C-alpha cells in the first residue's frame, strides 16, 4: 500500500465559473483530484463544471480547502474576501493558494482598478491568509488560454508573483504541465500590483477593440 498523502495531488477550485472550470480541467489532465468548493453543490453551474472536468467532485468551500494541498481562488473580486472566509484560513494554512483575481471596477466604459495602486488583490489575499503561500498567476490572460495557450502569432508568457520560492516553483511546474513555457517570476506578492495593472492594460485593449483573445509575451528573455 502506498503511503503517499492523497491531499498532495488534490486541488480545491473555489468557484465554478469559466476560470475555475478551465483551470480544474488542466489539473485533472495532470492527474489531480479536483474538488470544486462551491456555495451550492446542486446548482446548475456546479453540475456543468462537474460535467466538464472528469473525476471532479463538489463540496462546501471549507471541506474542499481542507482536503487539498493547493487551492485556486477562482472567484470575482466582489466575492473574494467572503470566499476566503468561507473556505477558512485555517483550512488553507501551509498550503499553496493560487490567486488569478483582478480587482476591477466595471462601472465605467473602460474598467479601472478598484483599489489604490499602493495595494493589490494578491497582497490582500496574502494578508487574509498569513499562513498560506499565495502565488499570483493566471490574471493576465483570458480563461480561454489559461491551459494549452496557443496564439496564431506567438507563444504567450505567464507572469507570476509570490513570497515563497518553493510555492512559485511548484506553480511553475504545474504551469509547464498546462503547456506554458517556464513562467516569469516577477518578484514578491507585492509585485501583484504590476500584474493587476497589466491585466488592466489587457482589459483596456479588449474594451477599446472589442477583442478578448490577446496575450502578453516577453521577447528576448535571458536563457
Ligand atoms: N474570465 C476571465 O477570462 C478571467 C481572466 C483572468 C482573471 N480572471 C479573474 O478570475 C476570477 C474568476 O473569474 P470568472 O470569470 O470565472 O468569475 P465568475 O464567473 O464571475 O465567478 C466564478 C465563481 O465564483 C463563485 N463565487 C464565490 N463568491 C461569489 C460571489 N460573491 N459572487 C459571485 N460569484 C461568487 C461562484 O461559484 P460558486 O457559486 O460555486 O460559489 C462563481 O460561479 C475573477 O477574479 C477574475 O477577475 C478572469
Short mmCIF file of C-alpha atoms and ligand atoms in Angstrom, two decimals:
data_model
loop_
_atom_site.label_atom_id
_atom_site.label_comp_id
_atom_site.label_asym_id
_atom_site.label_seq_id
_atom_site.Cartn_x
_atom_site.Cartn_y
_atom_site.Cartn_z
CA UNK A 1 0.00 0.00 0.00
CA UNK A 2 1.30 3.49 -0.85
CA UNK A 3 2.00 5.95 1.96
CA UNK A 4 1.61 8.93 -0.40
CA UNK A 5 -0.58 11.67 1.04
CA UNK A 6 -3.61 11.91 -1.33
CA UNK A 7 -4.04 15.62 -0.48
CA UNK A 8 -0.75 16.32 -2.31
CA UNK A 9 -2.49 15.66 -5.62
CA UNK A 10 -5.81 17.20 -4.64
CA UNK A 11 -6.75 20.71 -5.68
CA UNK A 12 -9.61 22.82 -4.35
CA UNK A 13 -11.08 25.02 -7.04
CA UNK A 14 -13.06 27.72 -5.25
CA UNK A 15 -15.57 28.97 -7.81
CA UNK A 16 -17.25 27.14 -10.68
CA UNK A 17 -17.12 29.84 -13.39
CA UNK A 18 -15.12 29.84 -16.60
CA UNK A 19 -11.76 30.34 -14.84
CA UNK A 20 -12.40 27.68 -12.21
CA UNK A 21 -13.61 25.14 -14.75
CA UNK A 22 -10.73 25.75 -17.15
CA UNK A 23 -8.01 25.52 -14.50
CA UNK A 24 -9.75 22.49 -12.98
CA UNK A 25 -9.60 20.74 -16.35
CA UNK A 26 -5.87 21.46 -16.52
CA UNK A 27 -5.30 19.95 -13.07
CA UNK A 28 -7.41 16.89 -13.94
CA UNK A 29 -5.24 16.35 -17.03
CA UNK A 30 -2.20 16.31 -14.71
CA UNK A 31 -3.81 13.57 -12.61
CA UNK A 32 -5.07 15.73 -9.74
CA UNK A 33 -8.28 15.01 -7.88
CA UNK A 34 -10.35 18.16 -8.37
CA UNK A 35 -12.82 19.33 -5.71
CA UNK A 36 -14.93 22.35 -6.57
CA UNK A 37 -15.50 24.36 -3.40
CA UNK A 38 -18.86 25.92 -4.15
CA UNK A 39 -21.62 27.80 -2.40
CA UNK A 40 -24.16 25.40 -3.90
CA UNK A 41 -23.17 21.84 -4.77
CA UNK A 42 -26.51 21.30 -6.53
CA UNK A 43 -26.59 24.42 -8.74
CA UNK A 44 -26.83 24.17 -12.49
CA UNK A 45 -23.40 25.87 -12.74
CA UNK A 46 -21.84 23.29 -10.43
CA UNK A 47 -23.36 20.44 -12.45
CA UNK A 48 -21.94 21.97 -15.64
CA UNK A 49 -18.49 22.33 -14.03
CA UNK A 50 -18.56 18.70 -12.88
CA UNK A 51 -19.54 17.53 -16.36
CA UNK A 52 -16.63 19.49 -17.86
CA UNK A 53 -13.98 18.01 -15.54
CA UNK A 54 -13.58 14.23 -15.49
CA UNK A 55 -13.47 12.75 -11.99
CA UNK A 56 -14.20 16.04 -10.20
CA UNK A 57 -16.49 16.31 -7.20
CA UNK A 58 -18.12 19.26 -5.43
CA UNK A 59 -18.15 20.16 -1.76
CA UNK A 60 -18.60 23.11 0.55
CA UNK A 61 -15.63 25.53 0.28
CA UNK A 62 -14.27 24.60 3.75
CA UNK A 63 -14.40 20.86 3.00
CA UNK A 64 -12.69 21.34 -0.37
CA UNK A 65 -9.96 23.55 1.13
CA UNK A 66 -9.29 21.10 3.98
CA UNK A 67 -8.89 18.15 1.58
CA UNK A 68 -6.44 19.81 -0.82
CA UNK A 69 -2.77 20.81 -0.91
CA UNK A 70 -3.44 23.60 -3.40
CA UNK A 71 -6.39 25.96 -3.75
CA UNK A 72 -7.37 28.26 -6.59
CA UNK A 73 -9.39 31.40 -5.80
CA UNK A 74 -11.45 31.45 -9.00
CA UNK A 75 -13.99 33.94 -7.70
CA UNK A 76 -14.90 37.51 -8.63
CA UNK A 77 -13.23 40.42 -6.87
CA UNK A 78 -16.56 41.32 -5.25
CA UNK A 79 -16.73 37.89 -3.62
CA UNK A 80 -13.02 37.30 -2.94
CA UNK A 81 -12.90 38.14 0.74
CA UNK A 82 -16.12 36.23 1.52
CA UNK A 83 -14.89 33.21 -0.44
CA UNK A 84 -11.66 33.14 1.60
CA UNK A 85 -13.59 33.19 4.86
CA UNK A 86 -15.99 30.50 3.62
CA UNK A 87 -13.01 28.29 2.73
CA UNK A 88 -11.48 29.09 6.13
CA UNK A 89 -7.93 30.43 6.56
CA UNK A 90 -7.16 27.53 8.95
CA UNK A 91 -8.06 25.02 6.20
CA UNK A 92 -5.59 26.73 3.86
CA UNK A 93 -2.72 27.14 6.36
CA UNK A 94 0.62 25.99 4.95
CA UNK A 95 -0.93 25.41 1.52
CA UNK A 96 -0.36 26.96 -1.87
CA UNK A 97 -3.15 29.36 -2.82
CA UNK A 98 -3.24 30.49 -6.44
CA UNK A 99 -4.84 33.89 -6.95
CA UNK A 100 -5.95 34.69 -10.52
CA UNK A 101 -8.25 37.53 -9.44
CA UNK A 102 -8.30 41.07 -10.75
CA UNK A 103 -9.69 43.90 -8.61
CA UNK A 104 -11.52 45.62 -11.44
CA UNK A 105 -14.26 48.23 -11.34
CA UNK A 106 -16.51 47.77 -14.38
CA UNK A 107 -18.80 50.73 -13.66
CA UNK A 108 -17.24 52.92 -16.39
CA UNK A 109 -16.98 52.17 -20.11
CA UNK A 110 -13.27 51.35 -19.72
CA UNK A 111 -12.62 49.41 -16.48
CA UNK A 112 -10.36 50.79 -13.75
CA UNK A 113 -8.66 49.31 -10.69
CA UNK A 114 -11.00 49.03 -7.72
CA UNK A 115 -8.19 49.54 -5.18
CA UNK A 116 -5.32 52.05 -4.84
CA UNK A 117 -2.10 51.32 -6.75
CA UNK A 118 -0.37 51.01 -3.38
CA UNK A 119 -2.15 47.68 -2.78
CA UNK A 120 -3.29 44.66 -4.77
CA UNK A 121 -5.66 41.72 -4.57
CA UNK A 122 -2.64 39.41 -4.31
CA UNK A 123 -1.41 41.24 -1.21
CA UNK A 124 -4.91 41.29 0.28
CA UNK A 125 -5.18 37.52 -0.18
CA UNK A 126 -1.78 37.03 1.49
CA UNK A 127 -2.85 39.30 4.39
CA UNK A 128 -6.10 37.35 4.82
CA UNK A 129 -4.21 34.05 4.60
CA UNK A 130 -1.00 34.80 6.53
CA UNK A 131 -0.15 31.10 6.93
CA UNK A 132 -0.74 30.24 3.26
CA UNK A 133 1.73 30.51 0.39
CA UNK A 134 -0.03 32.77 -2.10
CA UNK A 135 1.03 32.82 -5.74
CA UNK A 136 -0.46 35.32 -8.14
CA UNK A 137 -0.91 33.65 -11.53
CA UNK A 138 -3.29 33.44 -14.49
CA UNK A 139 -4.58 37.01 -14.04
CA UNK A 140 -3.09 38.44 -17.27
CA UNK A 141 -4.69 36.00 -19.69
CA UNK A 142 -8.22 35.20 -20.75
CA UNK A 143 -9.67 31.94 -19.41
CA UNK A 144 -9.71 30.55 -22.96
CA UNK A 145 -5.90 30.47 -22.99
CA UNK A 146 -5.18 29.53 -19.36
CA UNK A 147 -4.46 25.93 -20.31
CA UNK A 148 -2.63 24.94 -23.54
CA UNK A 149 -2.07 28.57 -24.56
CA UNK A 150 -1.84 28.81 -28.31
CA UNK A 151 -2.00 32.00 -30.33
CA UNK A 152 -1.60 32.26 -34.09
CA UNK A 153 1.29 34.78 -33.87
CA UNK A 154 3.40 33.52 -30.99
CA UNK A 155 3.72 31.96 -27.56
CA UNK A 156 2.41 33.99 -24.62
CA UNK A 157 4.15 34.12 -21.24
CA UNK A 158 2.72 33.59 -17.78
CA UNK A 159 3.98 36.03 -15.15
CA UNK A 160 3.76 35.01 -11.51
CA UNK A 161 4.45 36.64 -8.13
CA UNK A 162 4.66 35.45 -4.55
CA UNK A 163 6.76 35.49 -1.38
CA UNK A 164 7.50 31.75 -1.19
CA UNK A 165 10.09 30.46 -3.71
CA UNK A 166 9.08 26.79 -3.25
CA UNK A 167 5.42 27.61 -3.86
CA UNK A 168 6.35 29.53 -7.02
CA UNK A 169 8.47 26.58 -8.17
CA UNK A 170 5.54 24.18 -7.71
CA UNK A 171 3.14 26.52 -9.53
CA UNK A 172 5.70 26.89 -12.33
CA UNK A 173 5.87 23.12 -12.69
CA UNK A 174 2.07 22.96 -12.87
CA UNK A 175 2.04 25.73 -15.46
CA UNK A 176 4.59 23.87 -17.59
CA UNK A 177 2.27 20.86 -17.32
CA UNK A 178 -0.55 23.09 -18.60
CA UNK A 179 1.57 23.81 -21.70
CA UNK A 180 3.20 27.13 -20.73
CA UNK A 181 6.88 27.77 -21.25
CA UNK A 182 8.76 28.46 -17.99
CA UNK A 183 6.79 31.21 -16.21
CA UNK A 184 8.46 34.54 -15.48
CA UNK A 185 8.82 35.25 -11.77
CA UNK A 186 8.26 38.99 -11.32
CA UNK A 187 9.00 39.04 -7.58
CA UNK A 188 7.24 39.01 -4.21
CA UNK A 189 3.49 39.11 -3.72
CA UNK A 190 3.64 42.94 -3.77
CA UNK A 191 4.50 42.61 -7.48
CA UNK A 192 0.82 41.64 -7.88
CA UNK A 193 0.38 45.40 -8.26
CA UNK A 194 2.27 45.18 -11.56
CA UNK A 195 0.38 42.09 -12.70
CA UNK A 196 -3.01 43.56 -11.86
CA UNK A 197 -2.12 46.76 -13.74
CA UNK A 198 -1.04 44.58 -16.65
CA UNK A 199 -4.45 42.93 -16.52
CA UNK A 200 -5.97 46.42 -16.63
CA UNK A 201 -3.96 47.09 -19.79
CA UNK A 202 -5.22 43.77 -21.19
CA UNK A 203 -8.85 44.64 -20.38
CA UNK A 204 -8.50 48.19 -21.73
CA UNK A 205 -7.21 46.85 -25.05
CA UNK A 206 -10.10 44.38 -25.07
CA UNK A 207 -12.71 47.04 -24.32
CA UNK A 208 -11.35 49.50 -26.91
CA UNK A 209 -11.12 46.89 -29.64
CA UNK A 210 -13.90 44.51 -28.62
CA UNK A 211 -11.34 41.72 -28.80
CA UNK A 212 -10.67 39.29 -25.97
CA UNK A 213 -8.16 36.67 -27.05
CA UNK A 214 -4.87 38.60 -26.91
CA UNK A 215 -1.98 37.82 -24.54
CA UNK A 216 1.45 39.13 -23.47
CA UNK A 217 4.90 37.72 -24.12
CA UNK A 218 8.37 38.91 -23.15
CA UNK A 219 10.74 38.83 -26.11
CA UNK A 220 14.49 38.33 -25.83
CA UNK A 221 14.38 36.57 -22.47
CA UNK A 222 17.56 35.58 -20.64
CA UNK A 223 18.32 31.92 -21.39
N1 LIG B 1 -12.79 35.36 -17.04
C1 LIG B 1 -11.53 35.52 -17.40
O1 LIG B 1 -11.17 35.33 -18.59
C2 LIG B 1 -10.51 35.94 -16.37
C3 LIG B 1 -9.17 36.14 -16.78
C4 LIG B 1 -8.21 36.47 -15.81
C5 LIG B 1 -8.58 36.60 -14.48
N2 LIG B 1 -9.90 36.42 -14.13
C6 LIG B 1 -10.26 36.52 -12.71
O2 LIG B 1 -10.58 35.21 -12.24
C7 LIG B 1 -11.62 35.26 -11.27
C8 LIG B 1 -12.74 34.32 -11.68
O3 LIG B 1 -13.26 34.74 -12.92
P1 LIG B 1 -14.60 34.10 -13.55
O4 LIG B 1 -14.82 34.80 -14.83
O5 LIG B 1 -14.52 32.62 -13.55
O6 LIG B 1 -15.66 34.58 -12.45
P2 LIG B 1 -17.24 34.41 -12.32
O7 LIG B 1 -17.74 33.50 -13.41
O8 LIG B 1 -17.86 35.74 -12.18
O9 LIG B 1 -17.40 33.69 -10.90
C9 LIG B 1 -16.82 32.46 -10.65
C10 LIG B 1 -17.48 31.79 -9.46
O10 LIG B 1 -17.17 32.44 -8.24
C11 LIG B 1 -18.04 31.91 -7.24
N3 LIG B 1 -18.38 32.94 -6.27
C12 LIG B 1 -17.99 32.95 -4.98
N4 LIG B 1 -18.42 34.05 -4.37
C13 LIG B 1 -19.12 34.76 -5.26
C14 LIG B 1 -19.83 35.99 -5.22
N5 LIG B 1 -19.91 36.71 -4.10
N6 LIG B 1 -20.44 36.42 -6.33
C15 LIG B 1 -20.39 35.69 -7.48
N7 LIG B 1 -19.72 34.51 -7.59
C16 LIG B 1 -19.09 34.05 -6.49
C17 LIG B 1 -19.25 31.34 -8.00
O11 LIG B 1 -19.14 29.93 -7.86
P3 LIG B 1 -20.00 29.17 -6.74
O12 LIG B 1 -21.41 29.53 -6.98
O13 LIG B 1 -19.65 27.74 -7.00
O14 LIG B 1 -19.51 29.61 -5.40
C18 LIG B 1 -18.99 31.76 -9.43
O15 LIG B 1 -19.50 30.85 -10.37
C19 LIG B 1 -12.04 36.72 -11.16
O16 LIG B 1 -11.43 37.30 -10.02
C20 LIG B 1 -11.49 37.37 -12.44
O17 LIG B 1 -11.11 38.72 -12.24
C21 LIG B 1 -10.86 36.11 -15.03
#
